[in-house]
Amino acid sequence: MSRATPPLPLRRAGRTGLQLPAITLGLWQNFGEATPFTDQRALVLAAVDAGVVHLDLANNYGPPPGAAEESVGRLLASDLRPYRDQLLLATKAGYRQWPGPYGEFGSRKYLLASLDQSLRRLGTDYVDVFYSHRYDPDTPLEETLGALKTAVDSGKALYAGISSYSAERTAQALAVADRIGLTLSLHQPSYSMLNRWIERPGEDGRSLLDVVGEAGMGVVAFSPLAQGMLSTKYLHGVPEDSRAATGSSLQADYLSEENLAHVRALNEVAGDLGVSLPQLAIAWVLRDQRISSVTLGARTPAQLAENLASTQLSALSEGDLARIEEHAVDAGINLWGARSSEL
């Protein structure tokens, strides 16, 4: 692995021994069968070469489900084979991966079967992090977290984490984990200038950031560009090949005139600072030291390189943050809320 750009900053993941690159490569988008493997390979190798050694997966990433893990498995068997111990591989289970009653949610049967399938697709004996992808109100936390403990105790995962759990559910999970002897090391929530739910206080007055900070968990924030709303592609309409136009993860009704007015204002702030809107959005999420890493998707190595440059920017001043605060408002775009963080 060569290094032609400044080294990517490392940030401690809570009170764990993990140091994560400030940017994580998310393989949720652009790693399905519709994307040529040559393009996937070019992006992953460019990321790793730049120091993005944390690759974020889930059992359902594709499409079809499992395709992203299979692609990474091909790379681990070839280009990345010498670097396995330098890579941090994370995968998750919680959303639907196969038909029937045991193909989703938080049961022990599903989680452990899914992990075994993920390991086969990846062609490796272990993943570095295994997450419960969403809170399951119909399965006791003791069962879900007990499955994570089995994964860690067996050596099939080195660290355990949870994703999209609310502040209240995270506090409950931490209590159960302590009772059964499991360390929850990482939390993966969505977070952006237009999706600030992790800052809102829960019933006990603590936000999710407060809960994980007090517990010493690392935070790997995903969707910092708000499913693309904080890119520049929607400033002048909806492109035909965009997520909003194709009806994928970004719903067209999110692009209300009110929301777009905030996006345009934030773009003006970015321009005044001499950076792109995506760079500003990433730097804003990283302003909080409780954020260990930001998970980014990308279509091309060039797009990834632009976003990586955000880690080299000067810290945002109080004046900059005050201008941003006027337009960094919740836009009702938390895709995952009704399925986990609001339960």
mmCIF file of C-alpha atoms in Angstrom:
data_model
loop_
_atom_site.group_PDB
_atom_site.id
_atom_site.type_symbol
_atom_site.label_atom_id
_atom_site.label_comp_id
_atom_site.label_asym_id
_atom_site.label_seq_id
_atom_site.Cartn_x
_atom_site.Cartn_y
_atom_site.Cartn_z
ATOM 1 C CA MET A 1 0.000 0.000 0.000
ATOM 2 C CA SER A 2 1.538 3.277 -1.106
ATOM 3 C CA ARG A 3 0.673 6.655 0.353
ATOM 4 C CA ALA A 4 0.728 9.657 -1.968
ATOM 5 C CA THR A 5 -1.473 11.920 0.175
ATOM 6 C CA PRO A 6 -1.191 13.076 3.810
ATOM 7 C CA PRO A 7 -1.915 10.227 6.233
ATOM 8 C CA LEU A 8 -5.533 9.848 7.191
ATOM 9 C CA PRO A 9 -6.060 10.933 10.808
ATOM 10 C CA LEU A 10 -6.749 8.192 13.338
ATOM 11 C CA ARG A 11 -9.276 8.665 16.115
ATOM 12 C CA ARG A 12 -9.607 6.576 19.254
ATOM 13 C CA ALA A 13 -12.847 4.588 19.384
ATOM 14 C CA GLY A 14 -14.112 5.525 22.826
ATOM 15 C CA ARG A 15 -12.116 3.749 25.526
ATOM 16 C CA THR A 16 -11.313 0.735 23.341
ATOM 17 C CA GLY A 17 -7.915 -0.102 21.929
ATOM 18 C CA LEU A 18 -9.163 0.589 18.419
ATOM 19 C CA GLN A 19 -7.888 3.547 16.463
ATOM 20 C CA LEU A 20 -10.129 4.119 13.478
ATOM 21 C CA PRO A 21 -9.356 6.122 10.362
ATOM 22 C CA ALA A 22 -11.458 9.296 10.400
ATOM 23 C CA ILE A 23 -13.138 8.015 7.231
ATOM 24 C CA THR A 24 -14.639 4.539 6.817
ATOM 25 C CA LEU A 25 -15.617 3.146 3.418
ATOM 26 C CA GLY A 26 -19.265 2.099 3.451
ATOM 27 C CA LEU A 27 -20.262 -0.583 0.950
ATOM 28 C CA TRP A 28 -24.013 -0.141 1.200
ATOM 29 C CA GLN A 29 -24.285 1.535 -2.207
ATOM 30 C CA ASN A 30 -22.478 0.710 -5.458
ATOM 31 C CA PHE A 31 -21.406 -2.809 -4.458
ATOM 32 C CA GLY A 32 -24.169 -4.847 -5.999
ATOM 33 C CA GLU A 33 -24.286 -6.837 -9.201
ATOM 34 C CA ALA A 34 -25.202 -3.718 -11.221
ATOM 35 C CA THR A 35 -21.736 -2.245 -10.597
ATOM 36 C CA PRO A 36 -18.883 -3.916 -12.538
ATOM 37 C CA PHE A 37 -16.427 -5.669 -10.255
ATOM 38 C CA THR A 38 -13.582 -3.742 -11.888
ATOM 39 C CA ASP A 39 -15.157 -0.501 -10.619
ATOM 40 C CA GLN A 40 -15.668 -1.948 -7.143
ATOM 41 C CA ARG A 41 -12.068 -3.147 -7.053
ATOM 42 C CA ALA A 42 -10.705 0.234 -8.143
ATOM 43 C CA LEU A 43 -12.638 2.042 -5.429
ATOM 44 C CA VAL A 44 -11.706 -0.310 -2.580
ATOM 45 C CA LEU A 45 -8.031 -0.394 -3.527
ATOM 46 C CA ALA A 46 -7.921 3.408 -3.831
ATOM 47 C CA ALA A 47 -9.505 3.687 -0.394
ATOM 48 C CA VAL A 48 -7.136 1.255 1.265
ATOM 49 C CA ASP A 49 -4.175 2.903 -0.436
ATOM 50 C CA ALA A 50 -5.295 6.237 1.051
ATOM 51 C CA GLY A 51 -5.472 4.764 4.552
ATOM 52 C CA VAL A 52 -9.183 3.917 4.637
ATOM 53 C CA VAL A 53 -8.592 0.499 6.152
ATOM 54 C CA HIS A 54 -12.024 0.265 7.801
ATOM 55 C CA LEU A 55 -14.536 -1.388 5.445
ATOM 56 C CA ASP A 56 -18.158 -1.343 6.578
ATOM 57 C CA LEU A 57 -20.455 -4.129 5.385
ATOM 58 C CA ALA A 58 -23.725 -5.818 6.267
ATOM 59 C CA ASN A 59 -25.248 -9.133 5.287
ATOM 60 C CA ASN A 60 -27.914 -7.409 3.157
ATOM 61 C CA TYR A 61 -25.677 -4.979 1.251
ATOM 62 C CA GLY A 62 -25.845 -5.399 -2.502
ATOM 63 C CA PRO A 63 -28.196 -5.856 -4.185
ATOM 64 C CA PRO A 64 -28.768 -8.722 -4.060
ATOM 65 C CA PRO A 65 -28.137 -9.284 -0.345
ATOM 66 C CA GLY A 66 -24.647 -10.640 0.242
ATOM 67 C CA ALA A 67 -23.181 -9.243 -2.972
ATOM 68 C CA ALA A 68 -21.021 -6.634 -1.236
ATOM 69 C CA GLU A 69 -19.491 -9.237 1.081
ATOM 70 C CA GLU A 70 -18.812 -11.501 -1.882
ATOM 71 C CA SER A 71 -16.983 -8.683 -3.673
ATOM 72 C CA VAL A 72 -14.821 -7.961 -0.649
ATOM 73 C CA GLY A 73 -14.202 -11.695 -0.322
ATOM 74 C CA ARG A 74 -12.823 -11.740 -3.876
ATOM 75 C CA LEU A 75 -10.482 -8.881 -2.985
ATOM 76 C CA LEU A 76 -9.375 -10.542 0.248
ATOM 77 C CA ALA A 77 -8.446 -13.605 -1.773
ATOM 78 C CA SER A 78 -6.391 -11.557 -4.235
ATOM 79 C CA ASP A 79 -5.210 -7.941 -3.983
ATOM 80 C CA LEU A 80 -5.839 -7.559 -0.258
ATOM 81 C CA ARG A 81 -4.610 -10.979 0.813
ATOM 82 C CA PRO A 82 -1.295 -9.685 2.287
ATOM 83 C CA TYR A 83 -3.084 -6.939 4.236
ATOM 84 C CA ARG A 84 -5.780 -8.751 6.223
ATOM 85 C CA ASP A 85 -4.209 -7.830 9.569
ATOM 86 C CA GLN A 86 -4.069 -4.171 8.544
ATOM 87 C CA LEU A 87 -7.771 -4.078 7.677
ATOM 88 C CA LEU A 88 -10.764 -3.591 9.936
ATOM 89 C CA LEU A 89 -13.749 -5.495 8.533
ATOM 90 C CA ALA A 90 -17.172 -4.833 10.001
ATOM 91 C CA THR A 91 -20.437 -6.549 9.161
ATOM 92 C CA LYS A 92 -23.948 -6.507 10.559
ATOM 93 C CA ALA A 93 -27.149 -8.533 10.779
ATOM 94 C CA GLY A 94 -30.670 -7.375 11.523
ATOM 95 C CA TYR A 95 -32.395 -6.588 8.258
ATOM 96 C CA ARG A 96 -33.784 -9.221 5.880
ATOM 97 C CA GLN A 97 -31.175 -11.455 4.289
ATOM 98 C CA TRP A 98 -33.134 -14.587 3.399
ATOM 99 C CA PRO A 99 -36.828 -15.679 3.362
ATOM 100 C CA GLY A 100 -38.686 -17.111 6.304
ATOM 101 C CA PRO A 101 -38.992 -16.257 9.996
ATOM 102 C CA TYR A 102 -35.279 -16.599 10.759
ATOM 103 C CA GLY A 103 -33.922 -14.326 8.027
ATOM 104 C CA GLU A 104 -34.047 -10.986 9.865
ATOM 105 C CA PHE A 105 -34.427 -9.175 13.216
ATOM 106 C CA GLY A 106 -32.500 -10.056 16.398
ATOM 107 C CA SER A 107 -32.856 -13.717 17.319
ATOM 108 C CA ARG A 108 -29.847 -15.778 18.314
ATOM 109 C CA LYS A 109 -30.606 -18.203 15.479
ATOM 110 C CA TYR A 110 -30.585 -15.456 12.856
ATOM 111 C CA LEU A 111 -27.578 -13.504 14.099
ATOM 112 C CA LEU A 112 -25.221 -16.453 14.435
ATOM 113 C CA ALA A 113 -26.344 -18.103 11.191
ATOM 114 C CA SER A 114 -25.899 -14.778 9.416
ATOM 115 C CA LEU A 115 -22.398 -14.326 10.807
ATOM 116 C CA ASP A 116 -21.387 -17.776 9.558
ATOM 117 C CA GLN A 117 -22.754 -16.929 6.120
ATOM 118 C CA SER A 118 -20.902 -13.600 6.115
ATOM 119 C CA LEU A 119 -17.636 -15.314 6.983
ATOM 120 C CA ARG A 120 -18.114 -17.747 4.102
ATOM 121 C CA ARG A 121 -18.800 -14.929 1.653
ATOM 122 C CA LEU A 122 -15.797 -12.978 2.904
ATOM 123 C CA GLY A 123 -13.570 -16.038 2.945
ATOM 124 C CA THR A 124 -12.148 -15.192 6.366
ATOM 125 C CA ASP A 125 -12.222 -16.789 9.794
ATOM 126 C CA TYR A 126 -13.318 -13.662 11.630
ATOM 127 C CA VAL A 127 -14.604 -10.133 11.257
ATOM 128 C CA ASP A 128 -13.238 -7.348 13.370
ATOM 129 C CA VAL A 129 -16.661 -5.967 14.305
ATOM 130 C CA PHE A 130 -20.072 -7.643 14.325
ATOM 131 C CA TYR A 131 -23.118 -5.404 14.848
ATOM 132 C CA SER A 132 -26.729 -5.911 15.733
ATOM 133 C CA HIS A 133 -27.994 -3.841 12.793
ATOM 134 C CA ARG A 134 -31.224 -2.710 14.462
ATOM 135 C CA TYR A 135 -33.131 -2.931 17.698
ATOM 136 C CA ASP A 136 -35.726 -5.714 17.697
ATOM 137 C CA PRO A 137 -38.619 -5.002 20.096
ATOM 138 C CA ASP A 138 -39.856 -8.598 19.853
ATOM 139 C CA THR A 139 -36.622 -10.276 20.956
ATOM 140 C CA PRO A 140 -35.188 -9.862 24.468
ATOM 141 C CA LEU A 141 -31.963 -7.861 24.538
ATOM 142 C CA GLU A 142 -30.456 -10.721 26.544
ATOM 143 C CA GLU A 143 -30.888 -12.969 23.515
ATOM 144 C CA THR A 144 -29.615 -10.515 20.912
ATOM 145 C CA LEU A 145 -26.620 -9.444 22.979
ATOM 146 C CA GLY A 146 -25.996 -13.010 24.080
ATOM 147 C CA ALA A 147 -25.557 -13.911 20.413
ATOM 148 C CA LEU A 148 -23.014 -11.086 20.032
ATOM 149 C CA LYS A 149 -21.166 -12.434 23.082
ATOM 150 C CA THR A 150 -21.072 -15.904 21.538
ATOM 151 C CA ALA A 151 -19.633 -14.385 18.353
ATOM 152 C CA VAL A 152 -16.873 -12.650 20.311
ATOM 153 C CA ASP A 153 -16.178 -15.565 22.659
ATOM 154 C CA SER A 154 -15.861 -17.917 19.657
ATOM 155 C CA GLY A 155 -13.320 -15.651 17.953
ATOM 156 C CA LYS A 156 -15.560 -15.114 14.951
ATOM 157 C CA ALA A 157 -15.745 -11.413 15.860
ATOM 158 C CA LEU A 158 -13.204 -9.345 17.776
ATOM 159 C CA TYR A 159 -15.557 -6.534 18.815
ATOM 160 C CA ALA A 160 -19.326 -6.196 19.197
ATOM 161 C CA GLY A 161 -21.470 -3.217 18.304
ATOM 162 C CA ILE A 162 -25.021 -1.989 17.831
ATOM 163 C CA SER A 163 -26.495 0.210 15.113
ATOM 164 C CA SER A 164 -29.338 2.758 15.202
ATOM 165 C CA TYR A 165 -30.366 1.946 18.788
ATOM 166 C CA SER A 166 -31.901 4.980 20.518
ATOM 167 C CA ALA A 167 -30.379 6.540 23.631
ATOM 168 C CA GLU A 168 -32.858 4.645 25.837
ATOM 169 C CA ARG A 169 -32.321 1.304 24.089
ATOM 170 C CA THR A 170 -28.551 1.805 24.094
ATOM 171 C CA ALA A 171 -28.585 2.403 27.849
ATOM 172 C CA GLN A 172 -30.648 -0.767 28.280
ATOM 173 C CA ALA A 173 -28.289 -2.705 26.018
ATOM 174 C CA LEU A 174 -25.266 -1.515 27.978
ATOM 175 C CA ALA A 175 -26.857 -2.685 31.225
ATOM 176 C CA VAL A 176 -27.615 -6.119 29.771
ATOM 177 C CA ALA A 177 -24.145 -6.362 28.222
ATOM 178 C CA ASP A 178 -22.550 -5.598 31.577
ATOM 179 C CA ARG A 179 -24.677 -8.278 33.222
ATOM 180 C CA ILE A 180 -23.656 -10.985 30.741
ATOM 181 C CA GLY A 181 -20.003 -9.978 30.462
ATOM 182 C CA LEU A 182 -20.085 -8.458 26.974
ATOM 183 C CA THR A 183 -18.278 -5.265 25.996
ATOM 184 C CA LEU A 184 -20.204 -3.166 23.496
ATOM 185 C CA SER A 185 -17.427 -1.289 21.743
ATOM 186 C CA LEU A 186 -19.064 0.599 18.891
ATOM 187 C CA HIS A 187 -22.336 2.282 17.988
ATOM 188 C CA GLN A 188 -23.228 3.073 14.386
ATOM 189 C CA PRO A 189 -25.958 5.717 14.026
ATOM 190 C CA SER A 190 -26.954 7.932 11.110
ATOM 191 C CA TYR A 191 -25.876 11.553 11.637
ATOM 192 C CA SER A 192 -25.654 14.618 9.450
ATOM 193 C CA MET A 193 -26.421 18.325 9.378
ATOM 194 C CA LEU A 194 -29.953 17.374 8.288
ATOM 195 C CA ASN A 195 -30.405 14.388 10.627
ATOM 196 C CA ARG A 196 -29.431 15.261 14.189
ATOM 197 C CA TRP A 197 -31.416 12.713 16.179
ATOM 198 C CA ILE A 198 -28.399 11.481 18.130
ATOM 199 C CA GLU A 199 -28.124 14.901 19.807
ATOM 200 C CA ARG A 200 -31.706 14.932 21.130
ATOM 201 C CA PRO A 201 -32.169 14.131 24.834
ATOM 202 C CA GLY A 202 -34.062 10.982 25.715
ATOM 203 C CA GLU A 203 -36.427 10.466 28.626
ATOM 204 C CA ASP A 204 -33.601 10.640 31.155
ATOM 205 C CA GLY A 205 -32.237 13.867 29.656
ATOM 206 C CA ARG A 206 -29.291 12.186 27.938
ATOM 207 C CA SER A 207 -28.770 12.068 24.194
ATOM 208 C CA LEU A 208 -27.359 9.053 22.404
ATOM 209 C CA LEU A 209 -24.032 10.894 22.189
ATOM 210 C CA ASP A 210 -24.149 11.371 25.963
ATOM 211 C CA VAL A 211 -24.910 7.688 26.614
ATOM 212 C CA VAL A 212 -22.170 6.309 24.370
ATOM 213 C CA GLY A 213 -19.689 8.928 25.521
ATOM 214 C CA GLU A 214 -20.200 8.034 29.171
ATOM 215 C CA ALA A 215 -19.955 4.316 28.358
ATOM 216 C CA GLY A 216 -16.716 4.705 26.387
ATOM 217 C CA MET A 217 -18.186 3.412 23.133
ATOM 218 C CA GLY A 218 -16.809 4.564 19.818
ATOM 219 C CA VAL A 219 -19.228 6.138 17.333
ATOM 220 C CA VAL A 220 -19.065 5.352 13.610
ATOM 221 C CA ALA A 221 -21.502 7.824 12.038
ATOM 222 C CA PHE A 222 -23.043 6.865 8.723
ATOM 223 C CA SER A 223 -24.868 8.876 6.049
ATOM 224 C CA PRO A 224 -23.077 12.183 6.794
ATOM 225 C CA LEU A 225 -24.232 13.452 3.388
ATOM 226 C CA ALA A 226 -27.876 12.696 4.191
ATOM 227 C CA GLN A 227 -28.253 10.066 1.446
ATOM 228 C CA GLY A 228 -26.794 12.558 -1.032
ATOM 229 C CA MET A 229 -28.808 15.641 -0.089
ATOM 230 C CA LEU A 230 -25.585 17.276 1.125
ATOM 231 C CA SER A 231 -23.805 16.625 -2.125
ATOM 232 C CA THR A 232 -24.240 19.294 -4.787
ATOM 233 C CA LYS A 233 -26.375 17.198 -7.129
ATOM 234 C CA TYR A 234 -29.757 18.500 -5.895
ATOM 235 C CA LEU A 235 -29.017 22.218 -5.887
ATOM 236 C CA HIS A 236 -30.671 22.701 -9.271
ATOM 237 C CA GLY A 237 -33.138 19.831 -9.561
ATOM 238 C CA VAL A 238 -33.208 16.032 -9.441
ATOM 239 C CA PRO A 239 -30.789 14.281 -11.838
ATOM 240 C CA GLU A 240 -32.197 11.251 -13.640
ATOM 241 C CA ASP A 241 -29.586 8.870 -12.197
ATOM 242 C CA SER A 242 -29.858 10.121 -8.614
ATOM 243 C CA ARG A 243 -31.147 8.115 -5.652
ATOM 244 C CA ALA A 244 -34.220 10.352 -5.442
ATOM 245 C CA ALA A 245 -35.083 9.793 -9.110
ATOM 246 C CA THR A 246 -34.612 6.039 -8.919
ATOM 247 C CA GLY A 247 -36.597 5.708 -5.691
ATOM 248 C CA SER A 248 -33.833 4.028 -3.704
ATOM 249 C CA SER A 249 -32.613 5.251 -0.296
ATOM 250 C CA LEU A 250 -33.481 8.928 -0.830
ATOM 251 C CA GLN A 251 -37.192 9.579 -1.057
ATOM 252 C CA ALA A 252 -38.266 12.333 -3.424
ATOM 253 C CA ASP A 253 -40.428 13.992 -0.751
ATOM 254 C CA TYR A 254 -37.295 14.676 1.297
ATOM 255 C CA LEU A 255 -36.342 17.205 -1.371
ATOM 256 C CA SER A 256 -38.921 19.751 -0.262
ATOM 257 C CA GLU A 257 -38.312 23.389 -1.072
ATOM 258 C CA GLU A 258 -37.769 24.074 2.631
ATOM 259 C CA ASN A 259 -35.098 21.384 2.897
ATOM 260 C CA LEU A 260 -33.436 22.447 -0.342
ATOM 261 C CA ALA A 261 -33.320 26.044 0.863
ATOM 262 C CA HIS A 262 -31.274 24.880 3.845
ATOM 263 C CA VAL A 263 -29.022 22.829 1.548
ATOM 264 C CA ARG A 264 -28.409 25.833 -0.700
ATOM 265 C CA ALA A 265 -27.609 28.017 2.307
ATOM 266 C CA LEU A 266 -25.135 25.432 3.596
ATOM 267 C CA ASN A 267 -23.586 25.308 0.137
ATOM 268 C CA GLU A 268 -23.053 29.080 0.360
ATOM 269 C CA VAL A 269 -21.279 28.639 3.698
ATOM 270 C CA ALA A 270 -19.065 25.974 2.148
ATOM 271 C CA GLY A 271 -18.242 28.259 -0.772
ATOM 272 C CA ASP A 272 -17.298 31.094 1.569
ATOM 273 C CA LEU A 273 -14.923 28.713 3.349
ATOM 274 C CA GLY A 274 -13.402 27.545 0.060
ATOM 275 C CA VAL A 275 -14.568 23.945 0.413
ATOM 276 C CA SER A 276 -17.239 21.788 -1.211
ATOM 277 C CA LEU A 277 -20.569 21.119 0.479
ATOM 278 C CA PRO A 278 -19.710 17.414 1.057
ATOM 279 C CA GLN A 279 -16.393 18.400 2.627
ATOM 280 C CA LEU A 280 -18.154 20.820 4.961
ATOM 281 C CA ALA A 281 -20.748 18.180 5.886
ATOM 282 C CA ILE A 282 -18.071 15.635 6.781
ATOM 283 C CA ALA A 283 -15.961 18.125 8.736
ATOM 284 C CA TRP A 284 -19.072 19.171 10.670
ATOM 285 C CA VAL A 285 -19.803 15.599 11.787
ATOM 286 C CA LEU A 286 -16.155 15.114 12.800
ATOM 287 C CA ARG A 287 -16.205 18.300 14.891
ATOM 288 C CA ASP A 288 -17.466 16.215 17.842
ATOM 289 C CA GLN A 289 -14.639 14.208 19.392
ATOM 290 C CA ARG A 290 -17.086 11.467 20.366
ATOM 291 C CA ILE A 291 -17.341 10.623 16.674
ATOM 292 C CA SER A 292 -14.642 8.053 15.973
ATOM 293 C CA SER A 293 -15.160 7.754 12.222
ATOM 294 C CA VAL A 294 -17.515 8.809 9.441
ATOM 295 C CA THR A 295 -18.789 6.170 7.016
ATOM 296 C CA LEU A 296 -18.869 7.326 3.398
ATOM 297 C CA GLY A 297 -20.035 5.697 0.222
ATOM 298 C CA ALA A 298 -18.499 6.741 -3.087
ATOM 299 C CA ARG A 299 -18.948 5.937 -6.753
ATOM 300 C CA THR A 300 -15.408 6.652 -7.954
ATOM 301 C CA PRO A 301 -11.894 7.039 -6.535
ATOM 302 C CA ALA A 302 -12.021 10.725 -7.520
ATOM 303 C CA GLN A 303 -15.187 11.288 -5.508
ATOM 304 C CA LEU A 304 -13.640 9.469 -2.557
ATOM 305 C CA ALA A 305 -10.471 11.591 -2.781
ATOM 306 C CA GLU A 306 -12.516 14.797 -2.663
ATOM 307 C CA ASN A 307 -14.294 13.621 0.457
ATOM 308 C CA LEU A 308 -11.081 12.443 2.128
ATOM 309 C CA ALA A 309 -9.719 15.980 1.783
ATOM 310 C CA SER A 310 -12.249 17.033 4.435
ATOM 311 C CA THR A 311 -10.002 15.512 7.091
ATOM 312 C CA GLN A 312 -7.235 17.997 6.223
ATOM 313 C CA LEU A 313 -9.403 21.099 6.702
ATOM 314 C CA SER A 314 -8.842 23.557 9.520
ATOM 315 C CA ALA A 315 -11.208 23.225 12.469
ATOM 316 C CA LEU A 316 -14.494 25.045 12.041
ATOM 317 C CA SER A 317 -14.548 28.307 14.002
ATOM 318 C CA GLU A 318 -17.306 29.351 16.390
ATOM 319 C CA GLY A 319 -18.488 31.805 13.759
ATOM 320 C CA ASP A 320 -18.578 29.088 11.100
ATOM 321 C CA LEU A 321 -20.528 26.791 13.398
ATOM 322 C CA ALA A 322 -23.006 29.554 14.201
ATOM 323 C CA ARG A 323 -23.699 30.123 10.490
ATOM 324 C CA ILE A 324 -24.110 26.394 9.935
ATOM 325 C CA GLU A 325 -26.426 26.068 12.928
ATOM 326 C CA GLU A 326 -29.027 28.297 11.254
ATOM 327 C CA HIS A 327 -29.521 25.715 8.523
ATOM 328 C CA ALA A 328 -28.365 22.426 10.088
ATOM 329 C CA VAL A 329 -31.905 21.431 10.985
ATOM 330 C CA ASP A 330 -33.627 18.088 11.242
ATOM 331 C CA ALA A 331 -35.247 17.510 7.866
ATOM 332 C CA GLY A 332 -37.294 14.416 8.700
ATOM 333 C CA ILE A 333 -35.003 12.130 6.714
ATOM 334 C CA ASN A 334 -34.058 9.460 9.258
ATOM 335 C CA LEU A 335 -34.811 6.383 7.145
ATOM 336 C CA TRP A 336 -34.036 4.061 10.024
ATOM 337 C CA GLY A 337 -36.048 5.757 12.765
ATOM 338 C CA ALA A 338 -39.285 3.811 12.547
ATOM 339 C CA ARG A 339 -37.361 0.542 12.354
ATOM 340 C CA SER A 340 -34.998 1.043 15.275
ATOM 341 C CA SER A 341 -34.123 4.413 16.799
ATOM 342 C CA GLU A 342 -37.750 5.394 17.546
ATOM 343 C CA LEU A 343 -38.740 2.063 19.107
#
